[in-house]
């Protein structure tokens, strides 16, 4: 009798010891699940506009101040961070998963560092980090101040 | 010079603890960890450590190994949390006092550190890892330039150790997934200009558990002991399949050499 | 459908969501049909907050919903999102529970849930396009 030794879904949370791509895979999957549930919540939330001005306005107040002043914006900032990561990494994956910006097949040489995870893919990752900081800083500023340009 | 090169050779430099995962299918017990103290000499690999345990401490520890020089790909195991060939991992380079040795994940275990790799070989076979031609007996040679060989040459270095399947996060849950190894091999044969079997392989590669279940986590390339970079092969194969759904992929025709009476035998 | 087609749609809807998703922020910010350039404008004089203005006020949001252009943007965004999200869930779940029967169950249940969300969301958009519920 042999036993199955599958690592299982718990290994999503064990991206240690591999590389940045492995981290980004785990994060992409987790943020995707969060955003999926957020979509359902958002569709439910916006459907309250059918119930008229009083329900809608009190719901907006409740969502802005669910548990005291400016607790709502914290949740919204979290959703923003998750969405910005998923979007930017999604662009990166659309590029690299379709074989663009990857190296041509090459001769492996000791110490066998994989080139597909380096090079332009690395440039994209750094660009992702920079853009993520800029976009989420602007977004969080707007969420907390509520001021529109 | 020779004295410096051999300095410390043969002396016991330190003692490390091996924590080996044990599982015996004949005993009705769960897998458990057992610890062994192993004296380490310079140049000793993890495989040497396991063989030391087998010789001196516990004869029942099982591991699969053959060449001891990273060519056969038999001794892949998880050493300190990362898939590595035991014969190529120096104990002193790990720089740890505790070395945790697990069998490779995502495979059934035969005993202790021996995984059942039949899934790997089955998947490898399913992508038809051989050159497919229409003619049954070729009359002449197929000419291939060095540049044409470079297009797939890196994927031929695969030694079928199966460590990519153990590191792959998709394989951790999806046992029907073909795995990085077979997908990279599929790419290797498709891009070979002598091969004509793209449409035959398409059904396997483009299936529900084929190339699209890769999400480019790069773990396979990270652990590959030969630098084959299976992740690159999978992404290039995916590019090929995406473009194929718009413009039909044209098989490269290898130019034929002069006709001969017998290609297989000595002429 | 072949898996390569489905995944091609997954990538394409992802990029379209990016375009339409950033557009749908403009509906409550730069292009909002209101003079108050703020998300919330509260009247807190009586102790309890009440929303008296801002781009998230009922009348501002209703003005956005009743315009045909914004309505079609929201409808398209909803279509792309529902496909992208539930195809993503299908991929994750079918990797979790591989096998013929379980994958069939996953595919059809995801299809049903996606249709429910799509109809529920479209209902809001279409009713608001025709002048609002109340």
PDB file of C-alpha atoms in Angstrom, chain A residues 5-8 11 14 16-18 22, chain B residues 17-22 33 46-47 50 62-64 74-87 89 94 98-107 109 112-115 117 161-168 172 219 223:
ATOM      1  CA  UNK A   5       2.016  12.513  -0.870  1.00  0.00           C
ATOM      2  CA  UNK A   6       0.221  15.436  -2.474  1.00  0.00           C
ATOM      3  CA  UNK A   7       1.213  18.827  -1.158  1.00  0.00           C
ATOM      4  CA  UNK A   8      -2.339  20.114  -1.530  1.00  0.00           C
ATOM      5  CA  UNK A  11       1.250  24.730  -0.541  1.00  0.00           C
ATOM      6  CA  UNK A  14       4.264  28.009   1.156  1.00  0.00           C
ATOM      7  CA  UNK A  16       9.241  30.125   0.406  1.00  0.00           C
ATOM      8  CA  UNK A  17      12.535  28.937  -1.051  1.00  0.00           C
ATOM      9  CA  UNK A  18      11.510  29.194  -4.685  1.00  0.00           C
ATOM     10  CA  UNK A  22       6.218  31.712  -6.946  1.00  0.00           C
TER      11      UNK A  22
ATOM     12  CA  UNK B  17      21.546  15.818  12.432  1.00  0.00           C
ATOM     13  CA  UNK B  18      19.589  14.220   9.602  1.00  0.00           C
ATOM     14  CA  UNK B  19      15.840  14.321  10.113  1.00  0.00           C
ATOM     15  CA  UNK B  20      14.562  11.737   7.660  1.00  0.00           C
ATOM     16  CA  UNK B  21      10.921  11.106   6.920  1.00  0.00           C
ATOM     17  CA  UNK B  22      10.192   7.416   7.315  1.00  0.00           C
ATOM     18  CA  UNK B  33      10.482  11.641  11.268  1.00  0.00           C
ATOM     19  CA  UNK B  46      23.436  14.473   1.352  1.00  0.00           C
ATOM     20  CA  UNK B  47      23.317  11.155  -0.477  1.00  0.00           C
ATOM     21  CA  UNK B  50      22.004   8.876   3.814  1.00  0.00           C
ATOM     22  CA  UNK B  62      15.435   3.465   1.754  1.00  0.00           C
ATOM     23  CA  UNK B  63      16.490   5.861  -0.950  1.00  0.00           C
ATOM     24  CA  UNK B  64      16.793   5.564  -4.708  1.00  0.00           C
ATOM     25  CA  UNK B  74      17.182   9.119  -9.361  1.00  0.00           C
ATOM     26  CA  UNK B  75      17.887  10.817  -6.066  1.00  0.00           C
ATOM     27  CA  UNK B  76      15.615  13.861  -6.151  1.00  0.00           C
ATOM     28  CA  UNK B  77      14.300  14.667  -2.684  1.00  0.00           C
ATOM     29  CA  UNK B  78      13.213  17.655  -0.651  1.00  0.00           C
ATOM     30  CA  UNK B  79      16.236  18.826   1.323  1.00  0.00           C
ATOM     31  CA  UNK B  80      15.535  21.596   3.812  1.00  0.00           C
ATOM     32  CA  UNK B  81      12.274  22.423   2.065  1.00  0.00           C
ATOM     33  CA  UNK B  82      13.536  22.632  -1.511  1.00  0.00           C
ATOM     34  CA  UNK B  83      13.730  19.948  -4.167  1.00  0.00           C
ATOM     35  CA  UNK B  84      17.358  19.051  -4.869  1.00  0.00           C
ATOM     36  CA  UNK B  85      19.359  16.112  -6.123  1.00  0.00           C
ATOM     37  CA  UNK B  86      20.823  14.512  -3.001  1.00  0.00           C
ATOM     38  CA  UNK B  87      24.000  13.570  -4.854  1.00  0.00           C
ATOM     39  CA  UNK B  89      23.979  18.864  -2.548  1.00  0.00           C
ATOM     40  CA  UNK B  94      23.934  23.881   3.223  1.00  0.00           C
ATOM     41  CA  UNK B  98      19.831  20.103  10.991  1.00  0.00           C
ATOM     42  CA  UNK B  99      19.101  18.662   7.561  1.00  0.00           C
ATOM     43  CA  UNK B 100      15.504  17.749   6.917  1.00  0.00           C
ATOM     44  CA  UNK B 101      15.101  15.146   4.197  1.00  0.00           C
ATOM     45  CA  UNK B 102      11.652  14.494   2.752  1.00  0.00           C
ATOM     46  CA  UNK B 103      10.624  12.406  -0.233  1.00  0.00           C
ATOM     47  CA  UNK B 104       9.448  14.372  -3.266  1.00  0.00           C
ATOM     48  CA  UNK B 105       5.905  15.676  -2.972  1.00  0.00           C
ATOM     49  CA  UNK B 106       2.972  15.044  -5.328  1.00  0.00           C
ATOM     50  CA  UNK B 107       3.986  11.415  -5.903  1.00  0.00           C
ATOM     51  CA  UNK B 109       5.540   7.000  -1.797  1.00  0.00           C
ATOM     52  CA  UNK B 112      10.799   6.248   2.979  1.00  0.00           C
ATOM     53  CA  UNK B 113      12.460   8.500   0.386  1.00  0.00           C
ATOM     54  CA  UNK B 114      11.449   6.520  -2.688  1.00  0.00           C
ATOM     55  CA  UNK B 115       8.637   8.091  -4.726  1.00  0.00           C
ATOM     56  CA  UNK B 117       7.472   8.145 -10.550  1.00  0.00           C
ATOM     57  CA  UNK B 161      14.257  13.402 -12.157  1.00  0.00           C
ATOM     58  CA  UNK B 162      10.670  14.597 -11.627  1.00  0.00           C
ATOM     59  CA  UNK B 163      11.578  17.417  -9.244  1.00  0.00           C
ATOM     60  CA  UNK B 164       9.625  19.976 -11.295  1.00  0.00           C
ATOM     61  CA  UNK B 165       6.416  18.054 -10.693  1.00  0.00           C
ATOM     62  CA  UNK B 166       7.162  18.061  -6.990  1.00  0.00           C
ATOM     63  CA  UNK B 167       7.755  21.834  -6.922  1.00  0.00           C
ATOM     64  CA  UNK B 168       4.833  22.721  -9.210  1.00  0.00           C
ATOM     65  CA  UNK B 172       0.135  19.890  -5.715  1.00  0.00           C
ATOM     66  CA  UNK B 219       9.093  26.848  -9.315  1.00  0.00           C
ATOM     67  CA  UNK B 223      14.542  23.578  -8.885  1.00  0.00           C
TER      68      UNK B 223
END
